[in-house]
CSV table of C-alpha atoms in Angstrom, one decimal:
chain,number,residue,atom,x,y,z
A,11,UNK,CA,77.9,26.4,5.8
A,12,UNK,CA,78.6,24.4,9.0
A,13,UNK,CA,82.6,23.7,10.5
A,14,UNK,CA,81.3,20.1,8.9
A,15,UNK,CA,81.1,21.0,5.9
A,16,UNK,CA,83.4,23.8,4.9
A,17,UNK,CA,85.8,20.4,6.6
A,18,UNK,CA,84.3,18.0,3.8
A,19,UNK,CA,84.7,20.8,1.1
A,20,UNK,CA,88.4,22.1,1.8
A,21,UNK,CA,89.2,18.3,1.9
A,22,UNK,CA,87.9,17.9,-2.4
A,23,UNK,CA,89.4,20.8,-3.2
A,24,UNK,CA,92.6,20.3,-4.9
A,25,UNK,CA,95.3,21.9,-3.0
A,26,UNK,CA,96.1,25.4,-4.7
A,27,UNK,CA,91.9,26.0,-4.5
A,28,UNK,CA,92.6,24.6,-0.5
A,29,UNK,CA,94.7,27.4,0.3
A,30,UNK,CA,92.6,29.9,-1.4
A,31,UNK,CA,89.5,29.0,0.5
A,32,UNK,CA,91.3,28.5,3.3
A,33,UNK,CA,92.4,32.6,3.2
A,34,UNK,CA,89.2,33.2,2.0
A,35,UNK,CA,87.5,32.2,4.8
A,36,UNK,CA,89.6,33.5,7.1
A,37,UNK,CA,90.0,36.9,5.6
A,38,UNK,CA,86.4,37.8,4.2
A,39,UNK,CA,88.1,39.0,0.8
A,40,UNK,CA,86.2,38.5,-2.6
A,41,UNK,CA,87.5,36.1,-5.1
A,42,UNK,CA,89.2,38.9,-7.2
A,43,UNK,CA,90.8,39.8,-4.1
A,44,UNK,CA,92.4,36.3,-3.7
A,45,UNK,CA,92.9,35.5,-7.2
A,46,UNK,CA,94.9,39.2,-7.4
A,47,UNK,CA,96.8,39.0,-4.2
A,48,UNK,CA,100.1,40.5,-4.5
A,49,UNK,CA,103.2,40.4,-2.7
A,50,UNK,CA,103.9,44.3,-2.9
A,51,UNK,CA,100.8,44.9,-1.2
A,52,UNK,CA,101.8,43.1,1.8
A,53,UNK,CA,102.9,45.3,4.8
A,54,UNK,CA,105.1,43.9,7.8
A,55,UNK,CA,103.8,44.8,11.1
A,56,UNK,CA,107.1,44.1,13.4
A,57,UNK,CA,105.1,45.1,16.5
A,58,UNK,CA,102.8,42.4,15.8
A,59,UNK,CA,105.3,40.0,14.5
A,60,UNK,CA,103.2,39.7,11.5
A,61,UNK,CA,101.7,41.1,8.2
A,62,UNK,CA,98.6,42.4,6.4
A,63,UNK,CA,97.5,43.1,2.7
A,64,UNK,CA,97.1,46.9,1.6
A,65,UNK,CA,94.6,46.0,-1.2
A,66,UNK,CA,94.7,49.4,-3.7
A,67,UNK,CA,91.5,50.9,-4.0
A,68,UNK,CA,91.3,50.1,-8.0
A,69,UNK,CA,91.0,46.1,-7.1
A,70,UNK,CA,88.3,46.7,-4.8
A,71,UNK,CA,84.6,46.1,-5.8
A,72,UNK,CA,83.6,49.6,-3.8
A,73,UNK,CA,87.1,51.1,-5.1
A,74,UNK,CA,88.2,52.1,-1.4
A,75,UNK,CA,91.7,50.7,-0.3
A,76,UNK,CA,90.8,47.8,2.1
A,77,UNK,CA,93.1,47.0,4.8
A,78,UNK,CA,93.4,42.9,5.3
A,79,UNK,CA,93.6,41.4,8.7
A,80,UNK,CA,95.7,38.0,9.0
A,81,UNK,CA,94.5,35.6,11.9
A,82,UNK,CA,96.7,32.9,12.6
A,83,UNK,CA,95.3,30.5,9.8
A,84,UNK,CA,95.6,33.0,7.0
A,85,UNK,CA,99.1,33.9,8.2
A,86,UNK,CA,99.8,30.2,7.9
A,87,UNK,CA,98.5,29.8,4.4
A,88,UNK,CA,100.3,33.3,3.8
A,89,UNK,CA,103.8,32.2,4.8
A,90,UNK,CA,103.2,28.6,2.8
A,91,UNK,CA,103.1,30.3,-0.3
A,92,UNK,CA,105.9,32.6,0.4
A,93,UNK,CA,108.6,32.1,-2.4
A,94,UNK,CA,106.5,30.3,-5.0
A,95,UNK,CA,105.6,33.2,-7.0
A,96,UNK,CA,107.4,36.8,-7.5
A,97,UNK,CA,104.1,38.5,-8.0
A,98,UNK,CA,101.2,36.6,-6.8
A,99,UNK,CA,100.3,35.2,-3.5
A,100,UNK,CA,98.2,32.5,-5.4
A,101,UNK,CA,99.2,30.6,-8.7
A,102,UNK,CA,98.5,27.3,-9.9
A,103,UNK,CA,101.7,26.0,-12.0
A,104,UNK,CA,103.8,29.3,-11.9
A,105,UNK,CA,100.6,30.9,-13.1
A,106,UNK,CA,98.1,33.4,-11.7
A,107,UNK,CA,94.3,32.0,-10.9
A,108,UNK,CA,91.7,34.0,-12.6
A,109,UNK,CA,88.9,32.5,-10.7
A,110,UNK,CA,88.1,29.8,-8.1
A,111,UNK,CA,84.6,29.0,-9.7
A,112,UNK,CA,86.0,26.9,-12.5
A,113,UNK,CA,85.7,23.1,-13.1
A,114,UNK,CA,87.6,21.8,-10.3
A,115,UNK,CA,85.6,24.0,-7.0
A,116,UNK,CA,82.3,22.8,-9.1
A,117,UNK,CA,83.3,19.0,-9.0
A,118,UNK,CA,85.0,19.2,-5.4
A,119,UNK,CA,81.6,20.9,-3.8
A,120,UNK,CA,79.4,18.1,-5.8
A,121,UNK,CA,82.2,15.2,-4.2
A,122,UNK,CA,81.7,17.1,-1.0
A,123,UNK,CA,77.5,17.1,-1.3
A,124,UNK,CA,77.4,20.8,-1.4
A,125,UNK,CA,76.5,20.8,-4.9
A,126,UNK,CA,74.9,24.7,-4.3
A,127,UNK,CA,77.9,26.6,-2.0
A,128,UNK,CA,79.2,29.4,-3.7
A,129,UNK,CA,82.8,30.9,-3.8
A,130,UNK,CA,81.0,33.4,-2.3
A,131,UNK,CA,79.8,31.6,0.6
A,132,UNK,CA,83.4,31.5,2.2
A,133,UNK,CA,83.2,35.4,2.0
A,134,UNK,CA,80.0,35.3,4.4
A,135,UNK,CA,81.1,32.4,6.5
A,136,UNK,CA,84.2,34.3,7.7
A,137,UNK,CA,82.2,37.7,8.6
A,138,UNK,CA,80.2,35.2,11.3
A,139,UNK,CA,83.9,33.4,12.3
A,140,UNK,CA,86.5,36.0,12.6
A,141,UNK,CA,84.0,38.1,14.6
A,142,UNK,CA,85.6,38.3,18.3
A,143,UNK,CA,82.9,35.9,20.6
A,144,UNK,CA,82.7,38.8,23.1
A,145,UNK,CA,80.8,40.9,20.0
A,146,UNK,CA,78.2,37.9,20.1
A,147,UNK,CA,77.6,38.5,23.7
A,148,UNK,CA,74.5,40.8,24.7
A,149,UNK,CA,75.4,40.8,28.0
């Protein structure tokens, strides 16, 4: 998926699937990962002056604790949901989100002309995007 489009789709989305593709993309996590996102598994970094997620190994499809890496978009979408929920990063009306591939991502991709991208698809786009450009280099 092009900047162009993953633009045209984020704009259809309503705007508690928005944030979740938005950190999605930005973070390489699975859907489950999202959707399960926890508070108590955040862990401050003060050297950093920022935060990551401590996934626990029994919420991850390979069942090894995985260590997620904010950028500066995620962090955003991180600290705009602070406060909303006591448990879960991501809720829709005070409620957690089972899935992102329900009715609404379907009709927002179809609005969008993408009527075949995938939840899944943000999970690949960010392994190209939040790889450093001097990785890309074969100099």
């Amino acid at each position: 998926m092009s900047w162009e489009e993953q633009g045209r789709l984020l704009r259809e989305l309503p705007p508690h699937l928005q944030r979740m593709a938005l950190f999605k993309v930005n973070t390489g996590c699975r859907e489950a990962e999202v959707c399960n996102l926890h508070w108590d598994w955040e862990v401050m970094v003060p050297e950093l002056h920022t935060s990551v997620f401590l996934i626990p190994d029994a919420q991850v499809k390979n069942r090894e604790e995985r260590l997620v890496v904010l950028n500066r978009i995620a962090c955003s979408v991180v600290e705009g949901q602070r406060g909303l929920h006591k448990k879960f990063v991501f809720t829709y009306k005070g409620h957690a989100i089972r899935k992102m591939n329900g009715k609404a991502w379907r009709n927002a991709r179809i609005r969008a002309g993408l009527p075949g991208v995938r939840v899944h698809d943000l999970k690949h786009n960010a392994e190209f995007r939040i790889i450093p450009s001097n990785f890309l280099s074969l100099e």
